[in-house]
Structures are given as C-alpha cells and as structure tokens.
mmCIF file of C-alpha atoms (C1' of nucleotides) in Angstrom:
data_model
loop_
_atom_site.group_PDB
_atom_site.id
_atom_site.type_symbol
_atom_site.label_atom_id
_atom_site.label_comp_id
_atom_site.label_asym_id
_atom_site.label_seq_id
_atom_site.Cartn_x
_atom_site.Cartn_y
_atom_site.Cartn_z
ATOM 1 C CA UNK A 1 159.647 41.793 131.415
ATOM 2 C CA UNK A 2 157.350 41.479 134.341
ATOM 3 C CA UNK A 3 154.728 39.568 132.387
ATOM 4 C CA UNK A 4 155.565 36.935 134.985
ATOM 5 C CA UNK A 5 154.325 39.304 137.700
ATOM 6 C CA UNK A 6 151.032 39.612 135.894
ATOM 7 C CA UNK A 7 150.623 35.866 135.597
ATOM 8 C CA UNK A 8 151.532 35.443 139.226
ATOM 9 C CA UNK A 9 148.668 37.797 140.080
ATOM 10 C CA UNK A 10 146.241 35.795 137.989
ATOM 11 C CA UNK A 11 146.003 38.536 135.390
ATOM 12 C CA UNK A 12 146.226 37.896 131.687
ATOM 13 C CA UNK A 13 149.173 39.454 129.926
ATOM 14 C CA UNK A 14 147.501 42.041 127.730
ATOM 15 C CA UNK A 15 148.837 44.970 125.805
ATOM 16 C CA UNK A 16 147.204 47.692 127.948
ATOM 17 C CA UNK A 17 148.547 46.114 131.123
ATOM 18 C CA UNK A 18 152.066 45.798 129.769
ATOM 19 C CA UNK A 19 152.009 49.345 128.470
ATOM 20 C CA UNK A 20 150.878 50.684 131.803
ATOM 21 C CA UNK A 21 153.639 48.837 133.633
ATOM 22 C CA UNK A 22 156.219 50.029 131.126
ATOM 23 C CA UNK A 23 155.079 53.606 131.408
ATOM 24 C CA UNK A 24 155.216 53.549 135.189
ATOM 25 C CA UNK A 25 158.672 52.044 134.937
ATOM 26 C CA UNK A 26 160.151 54.398 132.404
ATOM 27 C CA UNK A 27 158.544 57.663 133.401
ATOM 28 C CA UNK A 28 160.979 60.135 134.903
ATOM 29 C CA UNK A 29 158.300 61.123 137.374
ATOM 30 C CA UNK A 30 157.456 57.729 138.695
ATOM 31 C CA UNK A 31 154.400 59.021 140.495
ATOM 32 C CA UNK A 32 151.586 59.315 137.978
ATOM 33 C CA UNK A 33 147.831 59.820 138.121
ATOM 34 C CA UNK A 34 145.473 57.688 136.049
ATOM 35 C CA UNK A 35 144.971 60.669 133.783
ATOM 36 C CA UNK A 36 148.746 61.161 133.419
ATOM 37 C CA UNK A 37 149.129 57.547 132.367
ATOM 38 C CA UNK A 38 146.201 57.767 129.981
ATOM 39 C CA UNK A 39 147.519 60.931 128.341
ATOM 40 C CA UNK A 40 151.017 59.545 128.105
ATOM 41 C CA UNK A 41 149.775 56.391 126.386
ATOM 42 C CA UNK A 42 147.431 58.211 124.020
ATOM 43 C CA UNK A 43 150.246 60.598 123.094
ATOM 44 C CA UNK A 44 152.439 57.593 122.307
ATOM 45 C CA UNK A 45 149.797 56.453 119.869
ATOM 46 C CA UNK A 46 148.433 53.641 122.007
ATOM 47 C CA UNK A 47 144.760 52.861 121.961
ATOM 48 C CA UNK A 48 143.450 52.666 125.475
ATOM 49 C CA UNK A 49 140.460 53.860 127.462
ATOM 50 C CA UNK A 50 140.653 55.853 130.657
ATOM 51 C CA UNK A 51 138.379 53.296 132.305
ATOM 52 C CA UNK A 52 140.874 50.586 131.495
ATOM 53 C CA UNK A 53 143.655 52.570 133.098
ATOM 54 C CA UNK A 54 141.628 52.879 136.296
ATOM 55 C CA UNK A 55 140.626 49.225 136.250
ATOM 56 C CA UNK A 56 144.145 48.027 135.631
ATOM 57 C CA UNK A 57 145.615 50.267 138.314
ATOM 58 C CA UNK A 58 143.053 49.028 140.825
ATOM 59 C CA UNK A 59 143.894 45.430 139.979
ATOM 60 C CA UNK A 60 147.598 46.157 140.176
ATOM 61 C CA UNK A 61 147.120 47.724 143.556
ATOM 62 C CA UNK A 62 145.249 44.664 144.791
ATOM 63 C CA UNK A 63 148.014 42.480 143.397
ATOM 64 C CA UNK A 64 150.670 44.528 145.151
ATOM 65 C CA UNK A 65 152.270 45.695 141.921
ATOM 66 C CA UNK A 66 151.562 49.370 142.462
ATOM 67 C CA UNK A 67 150.790 51.671 145.357
ATOM 68 C CA UNK A 68 148.082 54.310 145.322
ATOM 69 C CA UNK A 69 148.636 57.598 147.127
ATOM 70 C CA UNK A 70 146.028 60.214 147.876
ATOM 71 C CA UNK A 71 148.089 63.350 147.967
ATOM 72 C CA UNK A 72 146.312 66.672 148.065
ATOM 73 C CA UNK A 73 144.785 67.806 144.810
ATOM 74 C CA UNK A 74 141.975 65.422 144.073
ATOM 75 C CA UNK A 75 143.699 62.913 141.847
ATOM 76 C CA UNK A 76 145.262 59.776 143.266
ATOM 77 C CA UNK A 77 148.790 59.035 142.095
ATOM 78 C CA UNK A 78 150.307 55.622 141.502
ATOM 79 C CA UNK A 79 153.833 54.275 141.613
ATOM 80 C CA UNK A 80 155.384 50.869 141.050
ATOM 81 C CA UNK A 81 155.772 48.924 144.263
ATOM 82 C CA UNK A 82 159.455 48.139 144.375
ATOM 83 C CA UNK A 83 159.044 46.476 147.737
ATOM 84 C CA UNK A 84 160.869 49.148 149.704
ATOM 85 C CA UNK A 85 158.544 51.065 151.963
ATOM 86 C CA UNK A 86 158.993 54.801 151.903
ATOM 87 C CA UNK A 87 157.090 57.978 152.584
ATOM 88 C CA UNK A 88 156.824 61.160 150.523
ATOM 89 C CA UNK A 89 157.759 64.797 150.480
ATOM 90 C CA UNK A 90 155.682 66.772 147.981
ATOM 91 C CA UNK A 91 156.402 70.259 146.695
ATOM 92 C CA UNK A 92 153.177 72.256 146.910
ATOM 93 C CA UNK A 93 154.383 74.551 144.167
ATOM 94 C CA UNK A 94 155.750 72.337 141.395
ATOM 95 C CA UNK A 95 154.418 68.972 142.475
ATOM 96 C CA UNK A 96 157.817 67.320 142.709
ATOM 97 C CA UNK A 97 157.801 64.151 144.807
ATOM 98 C CA UNK A 98 160.796 63.018 146.862
ATOM 99 C CA UNK A 99 160.846 59.696 148.672
ATOM 100 C CA UNK A 100 162.368 59.043 152.049
ATOM 101 C CA UNK A 101 162.540 56.432 154.745
ATOM 102 C CA UNK A 102 163.180 57.096 158.410
ATOM 103 C CA UNK A 103 163.595 54.196 160.798
ATOM 104 C CA UNK A 104 163.031 56.340 163.866
ATOM 105 C CA UNK A 105 159.651 57.470 162.630
ATOM 106 C CA UNK A 106 158.629 53.956 161.654
ATOM 107 C CA UNK A 107 159.478 52.726 165.145
ATOM 108 C CA UNK A 108 157.569 55.510 166.832
ATOM 109 C CA UNK A 109 154.520 54.831 164.694
ATOM 110 C CA UNK A 110 154.438 51.211 165.769
ATOM 111 C CA UNK A 111 154.891 52.215 169.381
ATOM 112 C CA UNK A 112 152.081 54.748 169.206
ATOM 113 C CA UNK A 113 149.613 52.371 167.575
ATOM 114 C CA UNK A 114 150.457 49.837 170.237
ATOM 115 C CA UNK A 115 150.039 52.351 173.021
ATOM 116 C CA UNK A 116 146.588 53.250 171.739
ATOM 117 C CA UNK A 117 145.527 49.625 171.463
ATOM 118 C CA UNK A 118 145.652 49.436 167.688
ATOM 119 C CA UNK A 119 147.125 46.767 165.462
ATOM 120 C CA UNK A 120 148.650 48.908 162.769
ATOM 121 C CA UNK A 121 148.059 47.800 159.210
ATOM 122 C CA UNK A 122 149.227 50.706 157.182
ATOM 123 C CA UNK A 123 150.147 54.326 157.376
ATOM 124 C CA UNK A 124 150.316 57.372 155.283
ATOM 125 C CA UNK A 125 152.835 60.099 155.893
ATOM 126 C CA UNK A 126 153.278 62.942 153.462
ATOM 127 C CA UNK A 127 155.196 66.130 154.110
ATOM 128 C CA UNK A 128 154.201 69.176 152.080
ATOM 129 C CA UNK A 129 156.522 72.087 151.469
ATOM 130 C CA UNK A 130 158.481 74.114 148.957
ATOM 131 C CA UNK A 131 161.377 72.412 147.208
ATOM 132 C CA UNK A 132 164.693 74.124 146.529
ATOM 133 C CA UNK A 133 163.765 75.313 143.063
ATOM 134 C CA UNK A 134 163.993 79.148 143.131
ATOM 135 C CA UNK A 135 160.665 79.383 141.314
ATOM 136 C CA UNK A 136 159.032 77.451 144.117
ATOM 137 C CA UNK A 137 160.781 79.328 146.889
ATOM 138 C CA UNK A 138 159.366 82.593 145.592
ATOM 139 C CA UNK A 139 155.903 81.406 146.366
ATOM 140 C CA UNK A 140 156.715 81.035 150.034
ATOM 141 C CA UNK A 141 153.867 82.554 152.011
ATOM 142 C CA UNK B 1 129.932 81.354 172.183
ATOM 143 C CA UNK B 2 132.434 81.659 169.411
ATOM 144 C CA UNK B 3 130.394 84.115 167.426
ATOM 145 C CA UNK B 4 133.407 86.275 168.158
ATOM 146 C CA UNK B 5 135.565 83.878 166.202
ATOM 147 C CA UNK B 6 133.281 84.289 163.236
ATOM 148 C CA UNK B 7 133.423 88.052 163.397
ATOM 149 C CA UNK B 8 137.184 87.939 163.748
ATOM 150 C CA UNK B 9 137.297 86.000 160.502
ATOM 151 C CA UNK B 10 135.159 88.582 158.774
ATOM 152 C CA UNK B 11 132.208 86.218 158.567
ATOM 153 C CA UNK B 12 128.691 87.189 159.488
ATOM 154 C CA UNK B 13 127.187 85.356 162.417
ATOM 155 C CA UNK B 14 124.456 83.375 160.725
ATOM 156 C CA UNK B 15 122.349 80.517 161.923
ATOM 157 C CA UNK B 16 123.858 77.860 159.630
ATOM 158 C CA UNK B 17 127.379 78.839 160.664
ATOM 159 C CA UNK B 18 126.570 78.748 164.359
ATOM 160 C CA UNK B 19 124.811 75.415 164.021
ATOM 161 C CA UNK B 20 127.755 73.900 162.213
ATOM 162 C CA UNK B 21 130.176 75.100 164.883
ATOM 163 C CA UNK B 22 127.914 73.803 167.617
ATOM 164 C CA UNK B 23 127.567 70.429 165.969
ATOM 165 C CA UNK B 24 131.301 70.041 165.521
ATOM 166 C CA UNK B 25 131.736 71.024 169.142
ATOM 167 C CA UNK B 26 129.148 68.770 170.671
ATOM 168 C CA UNK B 27 129.465 65.680 168.503
ATOM 169 C CA UNK B 28 130.969 62.732 170.316
ATOM 170 C CA UNK B 29 132.864 61.915 167.154
ATOM 171 C CA UNK B 30 134.480 65.225 166.610
ATOM 172 C CA UNK B 31 135.640 64.214 163.163
ATOM 173 C CA UNK B 32 132.758 64.635 160.753
ATOM 174 C CA UNK B 33 132.305 64.705 156.997
ATOM 175 C CA UNK B 34 130.234 67.402 155.302
ATOM 176 C CA UNK B 35 127.548 64.797 154.757
ATOM 177 C CA UNK B 36 127.637 63.776 158.447
ATOM 178 C CA UNK B 37 127.145 67.380 159.476
ATOM 179 C CA UNK B 38 124.362 67.881 156.965
ATOM 180 C CA UNK B 39 122.522 64.752 158.091
ATOM 181 C CA UNK B 40 122.969 65.605 161.723
ATOM 182 C CA UNK B 41 121.517 69.076 161.221
ATOM 183 C CA UNK B 42 118.643 67.912 159.045
ATOM 184 C CA UNK B 43 117.810 65.246 161.619
ATOM 185 C CA UNK B 44 117.735 67.942 164.285
ATOM 186 C CA UNK B 45 115.118 69.742 162.238
ATOM 187 C CA UNK B 46 117.397 72.470 160.961
ATOM 188 C CA UNK B 47 116.952 73.788 157.461
ATOM 189 C CA UNK B 48 120.236 73.796 155.666
ATOM 190 C CA UNK B 49 121.625 72.880 152.281
ATOM 191 C CA UNK B 50 124.532 70.550 151.702
ATOM 192 C CA UNK B 51 126.166 73.210 149.539
ATOM 193 C CA UNK B 52 126.083 75.584 152.482
ATOM 194 C CA UNK B 53 127.775 73.027 154.677
ATOM 195 C CA UNK B 54 130.583 72.678 152.159
ATOM 196 C CA UNK B 55 130.873 76.425 151.682
ATOM 197 C CA UNK B 56 130.928 77.125 155.379
ATOM 198 C CA UNK B 57 133.467 74.394 156.078
ATOM 199 C CA UNK B 58 135.730 75.728 153.358
ATOM 200 C CA UNK B 59 135.497 79.222 154.807
ATOM 201 C CA UNK B 60 136.114 77.918 158.300
ATOM 202 C CA UNK B 61 139.152 76.075 157.076
ATOM 203 C CA UNK B 62 140.510 79.235 155.462
ATOM 204 C CA UNK B 63 139.834 81.100 158.705
ATOM 205 C CA UNK B 64 141.661 78.470 160.731
ATOM 206 C CA UNK B 65 138.553 77.447 162.641
ATOM 207 C CA UNK B 66 138.494 73.885 161.368
ATOM 208 C CA UNK B 67 140.918 71.408 159.841
ATOM 209 C CA UNK B 68 140.143 69.242 156.844
ATOM 210 C CA UNK B 69 141.552 65.718 156.658
ATOM 211 C CA UNK B 70 141.601 63.452 153.650
ATOM 212 C CA UNK B 71 141.506 60.041 155.246
ATOM 213 C CA UNK B 72 140.885 57.036 153.042
ATOM 214 C CA UNK B 73 137.333 56.580 151.869
ATOM 215 C CA UNK B 74 136.561 59.425 149.536
ATOM 216 C CA UNK B 75 134.959 61.868 151.923
ATOM 217 C CA UNK B 76 137.003 64.545 153.654
ATOM 218 C CA UNK B 77 136.436 64.881 157.398
ATOM 219 C CA UNK B 78 136.524 68.063 159.427
ATOM 220 C CA UNK B 79 137.308 68.836 163.047
ATOM 221 C CA UNK B 80 137.438 72.001 165.108
ATOM 222 C CA UNK B 81 140.914 73.459 165.247
ATOM 223 C CA UNK B 82 141.687 73.671 168.916
ATOM 224 C CA UNK B 83 145.149 74.950 168.168
ATOM 225 C CA UNK B 84 146.977 71.831 169.295
ATOM 226 C CA UNK B 85 148.574 70.022 166.408
ATOM 227 C CA UNK B 86 148.058 66.290 166.356
ATOM 228 C CA UNK B 87 147.990 63.373 163.989
ATOM 229 C CA UNK B 88 145.491 60.526 163.661
ATOM 230 C CA UNK B 89 145.061 56.827 164.134
ATOM 231 C CA UNK B 90 142.028 55.500 162.247
ATOM 232 C CA UNK B 91 140.366 52.111 162.714
ATOM 233 C CA UNK B 92 139.846 50.606 159.271
ATOM 234 C CA UNK B 93 136.994 48.515 160.590
ATOM 235 C CA UNK B 94 134.810 50.842 162.662
ATOM 236 C CA UNK B 95 136.161 54.210 161.598
ATOM 237 C CA UNK B 96 137.093 55.294 165.115
ATOM 238 C CA UNK B 97 139.603 58.144 165.166
ATOM 239 C CA UNK B 98 142.202 58.572 167.902
ATOM 240 C CA UNK B 99 144.455 61.598 168.077
ATOM 241 C CA UNK B 100 148.088 61.609 169.107
ATOM 242 C CA UNK B 101 151.121 63.830 169.163
ATOM 243 C CA UNK B 102 154.692 62.642 169.110
ATOM 244 C CA UNK B 103 157.515 65.127 169.479
ATOM 245 C CA UNK B 104 160.121 62.723 168.169
ATOM 246 C CA UNK B 105 158.263 62.259 164.927
ATOM 247 C CA UNK B 106 157.677 65.974 164.527
ATOM 248 C CA UNK B 107 161.396 66.627 164.942
ATOM 249 C CA UNK B 108 162.368 63.963 162.453
ATOM 250 C CA UNK B 109 159.932 65.348 159.905
ATOM 251 C CA UNK B 110 161.512 68.772 160.097
ATOM 252 C CA UNK B 111 164.979 67.269 159.836
ATOM 253 C CA UNK B 112 164.034 65.201 156.789
ATOM 254 C CA UNK B 113 162.421 68.091 154.940
ATOM 255 C CA UNK B 114 165.555 70.128 155.645
ATOM 256 C CA UNK B 115 167.833 67.372 154.479
ATOM 257 C CA UNK B 116 165.956 67.143 151.187
ATOM 258 C CA UNK B 117 166.069 70.886 150.633
ATOM 259 C CA UNK B 118 162.408 71.523 151.386
ATOM 260 C CA UNK B 119 160.828 74.211 153.528
ATOM 261 C CA UNK B 120 158.098 72.227 155.200
ATOM 262 C CA UNK B 121 154.689 73.858 155.315
ATOM 263 C CA UNK B 122 152.445 71.088 156.423
ATOM 264 C CA UNK B 123 152.241 67.380 156.861
ATOM 265 C CA UNK B 124 149.753 64.620 156.980
ATOM 266 C CA UNK B 125 150.327 61.518 159.027
ATOM 267 C CA UNK B 126 147.619 58.959 159.496
ATOM 268 C CA UNK B 127 148.068 55.465 160.860
ATOM 269 C CA UNK B 128 145.509 52.857 159.835
ATOM 270 C CA UNK B 129 144.816 49.734 161.842
ATOM 271 C CA UNK B 130 142.346 47.758 163.896
ATOM 272 C CA UNK B 131 141.278 49.222 167.221
ATOM 273 C CA UNK B 132 140.857 47.158 170.364
ATOM 274 C CA UNK B 133 137.148 46.516 169.865
ATOM 275 C CA UNK B 134 136.698 42.729 169.601
ATOM 276 C CA UNK B 135 134.404 43.202 166.608
ATOM 277 C CA UNK B 136 137.179 44.981 164.799
ATOM 278 C CA UNK B 137 139.869 42.562 165.827
ATOM 279 C CA UNK B 138 137.948 39.698 164.240
ATOM 280 C CA UNK B 139 138.400 41.296 160.862
ATOM 281 C CA UNK B 140 142.172 41.085 161.117
ATOM 282 C CA UNK B 141 143.453 39.845 157.771
ATOM 283 C "C1'" DA C 1 136.142 27.939 122.632
ATOM 284 C "C1'" DT C 2 135.502 30.512 126.622
ATOM 285 C "C1'" DG C 3 136.347 33.219 130.231
ATOM 286 C "C1'" DT C 4 138.669 37.680 130.748
ATOM 287 C "C1'" DA C 5 139.708 42.309 129.175
ATOM 288 C "C1'" DT C 6 138.692 46.283 126.797
ATOM 289 C "C1'" DG C 7 136.413 50.586 125.085
ATOM 290 C "C1'" DC C 8 132.759 53.420 125.210
ATOM 291 C "C1'" DA C 9 129.115 55.719 127.332
ATOM 292 C "C1'" DA C 10 126.499 56.281 131.230
ATOM 293 C "C1'" DA C 11 126.405 56.223 136.290
ATOM 294 C "C1'" DA C 12 128.022 57.312 140.733
ATOM 295 C "C1'" DC C 13 130.166 60.165 144.076
ATOM 296 C "C1'" DA C 14 132.157 64.174 146.367
ATOM 297 C "C1'" DT C 15 132.448 68.849 145.854
ATOM 298 C "C1'" DT C 16 131.721 73.448 143.585
ATOM 299 C "C1'" DT C 17 129.233 77.081 141.351
ATOM 300 C "C1'" DG C 18 125.381 80.163 139.252
ATOM 301 C "C1'" DC C 19 121.622 82.494 140.500
ATOM 302 C "C1'" DA C 20 117.433 84.361 142.605
ATOM 303 C "C1'" DC C 21 115.938 85.025 147.136
ATOM 304 C "C1'" DC C 22 116.695 85.992 152.040
ATOM 305 C "C1'" DT C 23 118.979 88.026 156.228
ATOM 306 C "C1'" DG C 24 122.184 90.098 159.463
ATOM 307 C "C1'" DG C 25 124.093 94.427 160.991
ATOM 308 C "C1'" DC D 1 119.232 99.187 152.897
ATOM 309 C "C1'" DC D 2 122.737 96.258 150.901
ATOM 310 C "C1'" DA D 3 126.577 93.343 151.012
ATOM 311 C "C1'" DG D 4 127.008 89.019 152.052
ATOM 312 C "C1'" DG D 5 124.836 84.392 152.882
ATOM 313 C "C1'" DT D 6 121.725 80.690 151.693
ATOM 314 C "C1'" DG D 7 119.128 76.986 149.160
ATOM 315 C "C1'" DC D 8 118.414 74.716 145.170
ATOM 316 C "C1'" DA D 9 119.698 72.797 140.929
ATOM 317 C "C1'" DA D 10 122.962 72.300 137.639
ATOM 318 C "C1'" DA D 11 127.914 71.811 136.618
ATOM 319 C "C1'" DT D 12 132.422 69.747 137.589
ATOM 320 C "C1'" DG D 13 136.041 66.442 138.234
ATOM 321 C "C1'" DT D 14 137.311 61.930 139.458
ATOM 322 C "C1'" DT D 15 136.511 57.236 139.564
ATOM 323 C "C1'" DT D 16 133.343 53.211 138.725
ATOM 324 C "C1'" DT D 17 130.214 50.265 136.158
ATOM 325 C "C1'" DG D 18 127.138 48.025 132.422
ATOM 326 C "C1'" DC D 19 127.452 46.025 128.312
ATOM 327 C "C1'" DA D 20 128.654 44.443 123.734
ATOM 328 C "C1'" DT D 21 132.868 43.380 121.391
ATOM 329 C "C1'" DA D 22 137.676 41.690 121.154
ATOM 330 C "C1'" DC D 23 141.510 39.015 122.838
ATOM 331 C "C1'" DA D 24 144.602 35.631 125.427
ATOM 332 C "C1'" DT D 25 145.220 30.959 126.446
#
DNA sequence: ATGTATGCAAAACATTTGCACCTGG
DNA sequence: CCAGGTGCAAATGTTTTGCATACAT
C-alpha cells in the first residue's frame, strides 16, 4: 500500500515496517504505544523485536509518517500522520483518545508566540478528563 | 517562610524540604528538573539524595505546592504553584520557558471537552519554538 | 554483493522503592 | 520516644544501542 511512502523516505520496504504501518492503520485505537504495537504483532504470530518497533517508529516519525505523543503515563503513543493537524482529549479513566481541531485556538497560539517573540515550530495541547462512559464518570473526584 | 504550607500539608518541616522550596523560589529559572534541583543543592554544599528530591517533589505535587510538567526531553520539570494557572512557551534551542495565560483558549478548551462529552479535569498546552535570542534564531530549520 | 535492517542482549536514562539509620516535634 | 523522613543502593520501566546475522535491491 504505502510501500511508496517508505521508499520516498529512503527506507527499505521490509516486513517489520509494513506490518507496523498496517497495524497502525487497522487498529481500532489508532493511538498505540511501542509496546502495544509489539504485543499486537507478536500475538498475530509475527516475529519482531521490541527494539525494532522503537527504531522503526523513530524513523517513521523523522520521515513524517507517524506522530509521537507524550501523554501522561510514561509511554509515548504513536499515530499515523494523516496530514491533518489535530489535538487530543484523553480520558484519564479508560484511556480513550478523541481528536479535535479548533481554529480559534490555533490562531491564538500563533498570536501568543508572536507576542512573546517566539517563532512557533510546534505545539502540544492535550485535554484530560472523564469521558461519557458511566464507568469513567463514577471515578469523578 | 512557607513552613506553614508544609505543616498544612501534613508534612514535617525538614531541612531538605525547606531547601527545595527555597531553591524553587529563588532560582532565576523557576522551572527545574529533579536533577537540576539536586545539582543546585549539592553545589551549594547541601547534603541531599536524588531520591529525596524526587520523593519530596512528588509529595509537594500531591499537596498542591508544586506543578509537574512533562515538556519534551525526557525529564519532568517542576515549578512552584503560585495559584495562577498558566501555560508555557518553550524555546527548543535554549530551553527558555515563558508563561502565558489566554482566556479565549481556556474557554474554547472547556467548550470542546463539553462538546465531546468529557468532563475536563486538566490540560496541558505547551508551545515550542525559537525565542528571540539571535543564537536561537540561527538554528531555525 | 553490499549496505541496511533486524533481533537479541546489554546499556542508558528517569524515576521509584526497600531498608537501616536519623531527626523533628 | 516514635512516626515519619532521609540516604544509599538496588529495582523498575521505558527507550536506545552494540553487534553479529539476515535481507532487500
């Protein structure tokens, strides 16, 4: 499928790389940690090393194929870069991730960076809360 | 000074705790990592263990005395909680941290969480860019 | 062929924890 | 005095790296 994307990035089209892309593509939760990916592949009977997963994800990030997010909880999560910028809403109870985009916020961010004399290169905005699952709502402090 | 704050939190007023509070208060960069604090104290001739720094910071965070931020770069940074919520602008070249608050963004965040069925509990917004130091500007990609 | 990728094991970090000793109230 | 705090060293969890082997082109 996107073996062309790999070539474009100067990366050889190998089985582990294709499998990782496929998994990120097909997973219902399209935000996965390196460990999630590794487990998922091992469970599917693939032969792959955790180190390879990390290496491949790092290369994919550099190539702009995936994005890395450092949500709370130690492990970084990765998602395919579909080219549409968005931010995240994460449920602190069940871990569900919802994406959103808000033009007003994006504008304000640019304006603020400018105001403070910065040339903005990137930003990270993550909202944490409880999603509408009753199980999660129970845990409300 | 704020030994009262410690007592209020049910924490004994010990030398390491006071020193850590003082250092966070007096440091020009008031965003410091556990390692920064440790080094700073050791360099001042204090006797303290890195584990204590981490333990104390974790307790302070739980007590609402400090805030922990997970900026890019592996190490968490801590700052005194002065009770005024703000977000951060971080220079990717020199590490400088500038604080800001934008009511419009805060409102939009609430509205978005609501719209998606979430009860927002917290958020993290960090803008990354190059500050106005000429040295940093040179590194513009 | 030949340079790149991979898997494994070991290393590198940031952070946490167990435990014997010390200290504040 | 005694619960709680501290320092050290060892454990943990995540991510990275060295190296010999395997694979894509």
